Amino acid sequence: PYYWAIATGLANTVFVSAVVIVFSSALGLVVGITRLSSNPLAAGTCRVWVEVARNSPPIVLLIFLYSLWWKVLPPVGEALNPLPGVYASMRGFVVPAVSMDVATAGLLVIALALA
């Protein structure tokens, strides 16, 4: 009876893990390259970032970010709107999803084939 809930939780975990791997790899690449920069401010900032992140336990970082989340983000009624359709509040982030029917997908395939 709980198989669908377990499968959904597993699928969500895999999806979030994949997204986090991609973004953290990109962030690590940018920070690593910036740390090698000849700009002293950029290199110093990245050096501090790496040393703080490397020498702190993950649970301390999570508690810090969680407490910062509640201080920085507004309540739901006053959600931030940085981009059209994107909202950020204490409850989380809302990003528009792309939905497509069969006709739209067919047109997209034809357009890509002709391009």
CSV table of C-alpha atoms in Angstrom, one decimal:
chain,number,residue,atom,x,y,z
A,1,PRO,CA,0.0,0.0,0.0
A,2,TYR,CA,2.9,2.4,0.6
A,3,TYR,CA,4.9,1.4,-2.6
A,4,TRP,CA,3.9,4.5,-4.5
A,5,ALA,CA,4.8,6.8,-1.7
A,6,ILE,CA,8.2,5.1,-1.4
A,7,ALA,CA,8.7,5.2,-5.1
A,8,THR,CA,7.8,8.9,-5.2
A,9,GLY,CA,10.2,9.7,-2.4
A,10,LEU,CA,12.9,7.8,-4.1
A,11,ALA,CA,12.3,9.5,-7.4
A,12,ASN,CA,12.3,12.9,-5.7
A,13,THR,CA,15.6,12.1,-3.9
A,14,VAL,CA,17.2,11.0,-7.2
A,15,PHE,CA,16.0,14.2,-8.9
A,16,VAL,CA,17.2,16.5,-6.2
A,17,SER,CA,20.5,14.7,-5.9
A,18,ALA,CA,21.1,15.1,-9.7
A,19,VAL,CA,20.3,18.8,-9.6
A,20,VAL,CA,22.5,19.4,-6.5
A,21,ILE,CA,25.4,17.5,-8.2
A,22,VAL,CA,25.2,19.6,-11.3
A,23,PHE,CA,24.9,23.0,-9.4
A,24,SER,CA,27.6,22.1,-6.8
A,25,SER,CA,30.0,21.0,-9.5
A,26,ALA,CA,29.4,24.2,-11.4
A,27,LEU,CA,29.8,26.3,-8.2
A,28,GLY,CA,33.0,24.4,-7.3
A,29,LEU,CA,34.5,24.9,-10.7
A,30,VAL,CA,33.8,28.7,-10.6
A,31,VAL,CA,35.1,29.0,-7.0
A,32,GLY,CA,38.2,26.9,-7.8
A,33,ILE,CA,39.1,28.9,-10.9
A,34,THR,CA,38.4,32.2,-9.1
A,35,ARG,CA,40.7,31.1,-6.3
A,36,LEU,CA,43.5,30.9,-8.8
A,37,SER,CA,42.7,34.4,-10.1
A,38,SER,CA,45.3,37.2,-9.9
A,39,ASN,CA,42.6,39.5,-8.4
A,40,PRO,CA,43.4,39.5,-4.7
A,41,LEU,CA,39.8,40.3,-3.6
A,42,ALA,CA,38.3,37.5,-5.6
A,43,ALA,CA,41.0,35.0,-4.7
A,44,GLY,CA,40.8,35.9,-1.0
A,45,THR,CA,37.0,35.6,-0.9
A,46,CYS,CA,37.1,32.2,-2.5
A,47,ARG,CA,39.9,31.1,-0.2
A,48,VAL,CA,37.9,32.0,2.8
A,49,TRP,CA,34.8,30.3,1.3
A,50,VAL,CA,36.7,27.1,0.7
A,51,GLU,CA,38.4,27.1,4.2
A,52,VAL,CA,35.1,27.7,6.0
A,53,ALA,CA,33.2,25.1,4.0
A,54,ARG,CA,36.0,22.6,4.3
A,55,ASN,CA,36.5,22.9,8.1
A,56,SER,CA,32.9,23.1,9.2
A,57,PRO,CA,30.6,20.0,9.8
A,58,PRO,CA,27.7,19.8,7.4
A,59,ILE,CA,25.1,19.9,10.2
A,60,VAL,CA,26.4,23.2,11.4
A,61,LEU,CA,26.2,24.6,7.9
A,62,LEU,CA,22.7,23.3,7.5
A,63,ILE,CA,21.6,24.8,10.8
A,64,PHE,CA,23.1,28.1,9.8
A,65,LEU,CA,21.5,28.2,6.4
A,66,TYR,CA,18.1,27.1,7.9
A,67,SER,CA,18.2,30.0,10.4
A,68,LEU,CA,19.3,32.4,7.7
A,69,TRP,CA,16.4,31.2,5.5
A,70,TRP,CA,13.9,32.3,8.1
A,71,LYS,CA,15.6,35.7,8.6
A,72,VAL,CA,16.1,36.7,5.0
A,73,LEU,CA,13.0,35.4,3.1
A,74,PRO,CA,9.6,37.1,3.5
A,75,PRO,CA,6.3,35.5,4.5
A,76,VAL,CA,4.2,33.9,1.7
A,77,GLY,CA,2.0,37.0,1.3
A,78,GLU,CA,5.0,39.1,0.5
A,79,ALA,CA,6.9,36.6,-1.6
A,80,LEU,CA,9.9,37.9,-3.6
A,81,ASN,CA,9.4,37.8,-7.4
A,82,PRO,CA,12.9,38.0,-8.9
A,83,LEU,CA,11.8,36.7,-12.4
A,84,PRO,CA,8.3,36.4,-14.0
A,85,GLY,CA,6.6,33.3,-12.5
A,86,VAL,CA,9.4,32.7,-10.0
A,87,TYR,CA,8.5,33.3,-6.3
A,88,ALA,CA,10.6,32.8,-3.1
A,89,SER,CA,9.2,32.9,0.4
A,90,MET,CA,9.6,31.2,3.8
A,91,ARG,CA,7.8,28.2,2.4
A,92,GLY,CA,10.2,27.7,-0.5
A,93,PHE,CA,10.7,28.5,-4.1
A,94,VAL,CA,8.1,28.2,-6.9
A,95,VAL,CA,9.4,27.9,-10.4
A,96,PRO,CA,7.1,27.5,-13.4
A,97,ALA,CA,7.1,24.0,-15.0
A,98,VAL,CA,7.1,23.4,-18.7
A,99,SER,CA,4.2,21.3,-19.9
A,100,MET,CA,3.6,20.3,-23.4
A,101,ASP,CA,0.9,18.3,-25.2
A,102,VAL,CA,1.5,16.0,-28.1
A,103,ALA,CA,0.8,18.6,-30.8
A,104,THR,CA,3.3,21.0,-29.3
A,105,ALA,CA,6.0,18.3,-29.0
A,106,GLY,CA,5.4,17.3,-32.6
A,107,LEU,CA,5.9,20.9,-33.7
A,108,LEU,CA,9.0,21.2,-31.7
A,109,VAL,CA,10.5,18.0,-33.2
A,110,ILE,CA,9.6,19.3,-36.7
A,111,ALA,CA,11.2,22.7,-36.0
A,112,LEU,CA,14.4,21.1,-34.7
A,113,ALA,CA,14.5,18.7,-37.7
A,114,LEU,CA,14.2,21.6,-40.1
A,115,ALA,CA,16.8,23.8,-38.3
